[in-house]
Amino acid sequence: QVQLVESGGGLVQPGGSLRLSCAASGSILRMNTMGWHRQAPGKERELVAEISSGGNTEYGDSVKDRFTISRDNAKNTVFLQMMSLKPEDTAVYYCNARYTPTGGSITFSRWGQGTQVTVSS
């Protein structure tokens, strides 16, 4: 069983910064794409950023040039550095990991439990 543990959410003032972390553990043969999505009240879950095992990144339009995604492949951990935060960034942020389990050949997707980010003065 693979588990994702997220940390780093909280309350921050507009213009501030936060860094989210998500560590995957369990029987993982190969960790593929890792990323972050978010969901605000009354809205659909949306892509924030993703990073492939090779380091290729993709960002949602609303966070480009403000957020940076990175990963530590040795620790199966993904980070999201969030800068110049705006009230509209307020949401629950979910980590996602796509992986191949030990002894398997199929790619699975796992979601974290979510961490609240609130941007308010």
mmCIF file of N, CA, C and O in Angstrom, residues 12-15 38-41 43-44 46-48 61-63 66-67 82-93 116-121:
data_model
loop_
_atom_site.group_PDB
_atom_site.id
_atom_site.type_symbol
_atom_site.label_atom_id
_atom_site.label_comp_id
_atom_site.label_asym_id
_atom_site.label_seq_id
_atom_site.Cartn_x
_atom_site.Cartn_y
_atom_site.Cartn_z
ATOM 1 N N VAL A 12 -1.615 32.418 5.269
ATOM 2 C CA VAL A 12 -0.574 33.358 4.858
ATOM 3 C C VAL A 12 -1.234 34.618 4.318
ATOM 4 O O VAL A 12 -2.344 34.554 3.768
ATOM 5 N N GLN A 13 -0.568 35.739 4.467
ATOM 6 C CA GLN A 13 -1.097 36.993 3.952
ATOM 7 C C GLN A 13 -0.869 37.105 2.443
ATOM 8 O O GLN A 13 0.062 36.488 1.905
ATOM 9 N N PRO A 14 -1.692 37.878 1.766
ATOM 10 C CA PRO A 14 -1.469 38.094 0.328
ATOM 11 C C PRO A 14 -0.050 38.605 0.074
ATOM 12 O O PRO A 14 0.451 39.451 0.811
ATOM 13 N N GLY A 15 0.567 38.056 -0.970
ATOM 14 C CA GLY A 15 1.946 38.392 -1.278
ATOM 15 C C GLY A 15 2.963 37.509 -0.602
ATOM 16 O O GLY A 15 4.157 37.563 -0.922
ATOM 17 N N ARG A 38 -5.604 21.429 -6.826
ATOM 18 C CA ARG A 38 -6.284 22.144 -5.749
ATOM 19 C C ARG A 38 -7.771 22.236 -6.031
ATOM 20 O O ARG A 38 -8.204 22.183 -7.176
ATOM 21 N N GLN A 39 -8.517 22.392 -4.940
ATOM 22 C CA GLN A 39 -9.964 22.531 -5.064
ATOM 23 C C GLN A 39 -10.450 23.581 -4.085
ATOM 24 O O GLN A 39 -10.272 23.424 -2.866
ATOM 25 N N ALA A 40 -11.051 24.624 -4.618
ATOM 26 C CA ALA A 40 -11.642 25.679 -3.801
ATOM 27 C C ALA A 40 -13.124 25.371 -3.612
ATOM 28 O O ALA A 40 -13.724 24.643 -4.422
ATOM 29 N N PRO A 41 -13.740 25.899 -2.562
ATOM 30 C CA PRO A 41 -15.162 25.644 -2.318
ATOM 31 C C PRO A 41 -16.015 26.010 -3.523
ATOM 32 O O PRO A 41 -15.876 27.104 -4.083
ATOM 33 N N LYS A 43 -15.866 24.847 -6.478
ATOM 34 C CA LYS A 43 -15.169 24.763 -7.757
ATOM 35 C C LYS A 43 -14.647 23.347 -7.984
ATOM 36 O O LYS A 43 -14.508 22.561 -7.054
ATOM 37 N N GLU A 44 -14.339 23.056 -9.237
ATOM 38 C CA GLU A 44 -13.785 21.749 -9.574
ATOM 39 C C GLU A 44 -12.294 21.704 -9.218
ATOM 40 O O GLU A 44 -11.625 22.733 -9.162
ATOM 41 N N GLU A 46 -8.524 21.393 -9.872
ATOM 42 C CA GLU A 46 -7.763 21.832 -11.031
ATOM 43 C C GLU A 46 -6.275 21.550 -10.844
ATOM 44 O O GLU A 46 -5.775 21.497 -9.712
ATOM 45 N N LEU A 47 -5.597 21.404 -11.969
ATOM 46 C CA LEU A 47 -4.159 21.185 -11.940
ATOM 47 C C LEU A 47 -3.442 22.448 -11.471
ATOM 48 O O LEU A 47 -3.714 23.541 -11.956
ATOM 49 N N VAL A 48 -2.516 22.262 -10.554
ATOM 50 C CA VAL A 48 -1.612 23.340 -10.157
ATOM 51 C C VAL A 48 -0.277 23.152 -10.868
ATOM 52 O O VAL A 48 0.179 24.033 -11.595
ATOM 53 N N ASP A 61 -2.359 27.689 -15.707
ATOM 54 C CA ASP A 61 -2.152 29.056 -16.183
ATOM 55 C C ASP A 61 -2.144 30.077 -15.038
ATOM 56 O O ASP A 61 -1.408 31.063 -15.083
ATOM 57 N N SER A 62 -2.948 29.851 -14.024
ATOM 58 C CA SER A 62 -3.096 30.845 -12.967
ATOM 59 C C SER A 62 -1.905 30.902 -12.012
ATOM 60 O O SER A 62 -1.802 31.831 -11.210
ATOM 61 N N VAL A 63 -1.002 29.921 -12.087
ATOM 62 C CA VAL A 63 0.118 29.887 -11.144
ATOM 63 C C VAL A 63 1.471 30.010 -11.819
ATOM 64 O O VAL A 63 2.504 30.068 -11.137
ATOM 65 N N ARG A 66 4.684 32.049 -10.615
ATOM 66 C CA ARG A 66 4.580 32.280 -9.166
ATOM 67 C C ARG A 66 4.911 31.027 -8.370
ATOM 68 O O ARG A 66 5.429 31.113 -7.259
ATOM 69 N N PHE A 67 4.557 29.857 -8.920
ATOM 70 C CA PHE A 67 4.778 28.599 -8.228
ATOM 71 C C PHE A 67 5.878 27.812 -8.940
ATOM 72 O O PHE A 67 6.016 27.884 -10.160
ATOM 73 N N MET A 82 5.372 28.163 -3.372
ATOM 74 C CA MET A 82 4.343 29.104 -3.788
ATOM 75 C C MET A 82 4.752 30.512 -3.369
ATOM 76 O O MET A 82 4.990 30.755 -2.173
ATOM 77 N N MET A 83 4.839 31.399 -4.326
ATOM 78 C CA MET A 83 5.243 32.780 -4.088
ATOM 79 C C MET A 83 4.110 33.719 -4.516
ATOM 80 O O MET A 83 3.226 33.330 -5.282
ATOM 81 N N SER A 84 4.188 34.945 -4.033
ATOM 82 C CA SER A 84 3.217 35.982 -4.420
ATOM 83 C C SER A 84 1.791 35.461 -4.330
ATOM 84 O O SER A 84 0.996 35.615 -5.268
ATOM 85 N N LEU A 85 1.469 34.856 -3.212
ATOM 86 C CA LEU A 85 0.158 34.228 -3.058
ATOM 87 C C LEU A 85 -0.956 35.259 -3.074
ATOM 88 O O LEU A 85 -0.805 36.386 -2.574
ATOM 89 N N LYS A 86 -2.075 34.840 -3.657
ATOM 90 C CA LYS A 86 -3.250 35.689 -3.803
ATOM 91 C C LYS A 86 -4.426 35.041 -3.074
ATOM 92 O O LYS A 86 -4.448 33.811 -2.914
ATOM 93 N N PRO A 87 -5.431 35.819 -2.686
ATOM 94 C CA PRO A 87 -6.613 35.219 -2.042
ATOM 95 C C PRO A 87 -7.249 34.124 -2.904
ATOM 96 O O PRO A 87 -7.767 33.138 -2.356
ATOM 97 N N GLU A 88 -7.179 34.263 -4.209
ATOM 98 C CA GLU A 88 -7.772 33.243 -5.081
ATOM 99 C C GLU A 88 -6.977 31.944 -5.118
ATOM 100 O O GLU A 88 -7.413 30.961 -5.720
ATOM 101 N N ASP A 89 -5.821 31.907 -4.486
ATOM 102 C CA ASP A 89 -5.073 30.652 -4.337
ATOM 103 C C ASP A 89 -5.597 29.823 -3.165
ATOM 104 O O ASP A 89 -5.161 28.677 -2.970
ATOM 105 N N THR A 90 -6.513 30.389 -2.397
ATOM 106 C CA THR A 90 -7.085 29.668 -1.268
ATOM 107 C C THR A 90 -7.815 28.418 -1.742
ATOM 108 O O THR A 90 -8.700 28.500 -2.597
ATOM 109 N N ALA A 91 -7.423 27.277 -1.202
ATOM 110 C CA ALA A 91 -7.999 25.996 -1.619
ATOM 111 C C ALA A 91 -7.398 24.878 -0.771
ATOM 112 O O ALA A 91 -6.441 25.110 -0.015
ATOM 113 N N VAL A 92 -7.966 23.695 -0.924
ATOM 114 C CA VAL A 92 -7.310 22.498 -0.414
ATOM 115 C C VAL A 92 -6.401 21.979 -1.519
ATOM 116 O O VAL A 92 -6.851 21.786 -2.659
ATOM 117 N N TYR A 93 -5.144 21.776 -1.187
ATOM 118 C CA TYR A 93 -4.157 21.316 -2.161
ATOM 119 C C TYR A 93 -3.924 19.823 -1.965
ATOM 120 O O TYR A 93 -3.631 19.361 -0.849
ATOM 121 N N GLN A 116 -4.826 22.378 3.642
ATOM 122 C CA GLN A 116 -5.507 23.652 3.416
ATOM 123 C C GLN A 116 -4.490 24.780 3.280
ATOM 124 O O GLN A 116 -3.586 24.925 4.119
ATOM 125 N N VAL A 117 -4.666 25.582 2.246
ATOM 126 C CA VAL A 117 -3.909 26.819 2.077
ATOM 127 C C VAL A 117 -4.909 27.962 2.054
ATOM 128 O O VAL A 117 -5.839 27.964 1.238
ATOM 129 N N THR A 118 -4.736 28.907 2.967
ATOM 130 C CA THR A 118 -5.627 30.061 3.058
ATOM 131 C C THR A 118 -4.796 31.324 2.920
ATOM 132 O O THR A 118 -3.841 31.530 3.676
ATOM 133 N N VAL A 119 -5.170 32.148 1.960
ATOM 134 C CA VAL A 119 -4.474 33.417 1.722
ATOM 135 C C VAL A 119 -5.439 34.546 2.081
ATOM 136 O O VAL A 119 -6.431 34.775 1.399
ATOM 137 N N SER A 120 -5.131 35.208 3.182
ATOM 138 C CA SER A 120 -6.042 36.232 3.678
ATOM 139 C C SER A 120 -5.300 37.198 4.579
ATOM 140 O O SER A 120 -4.351 36.815 5.279
ATOM 141 N N SER A 121 -5.757 38.445 4.579
ATOM 142 C CA SER A 121 -5.173 39.432 5.474
ATOM 143 C C SER A 121 -5.980 39.531 6.753
ATOM 144 O O SER A 121 -5.641 40.307 7.663
#
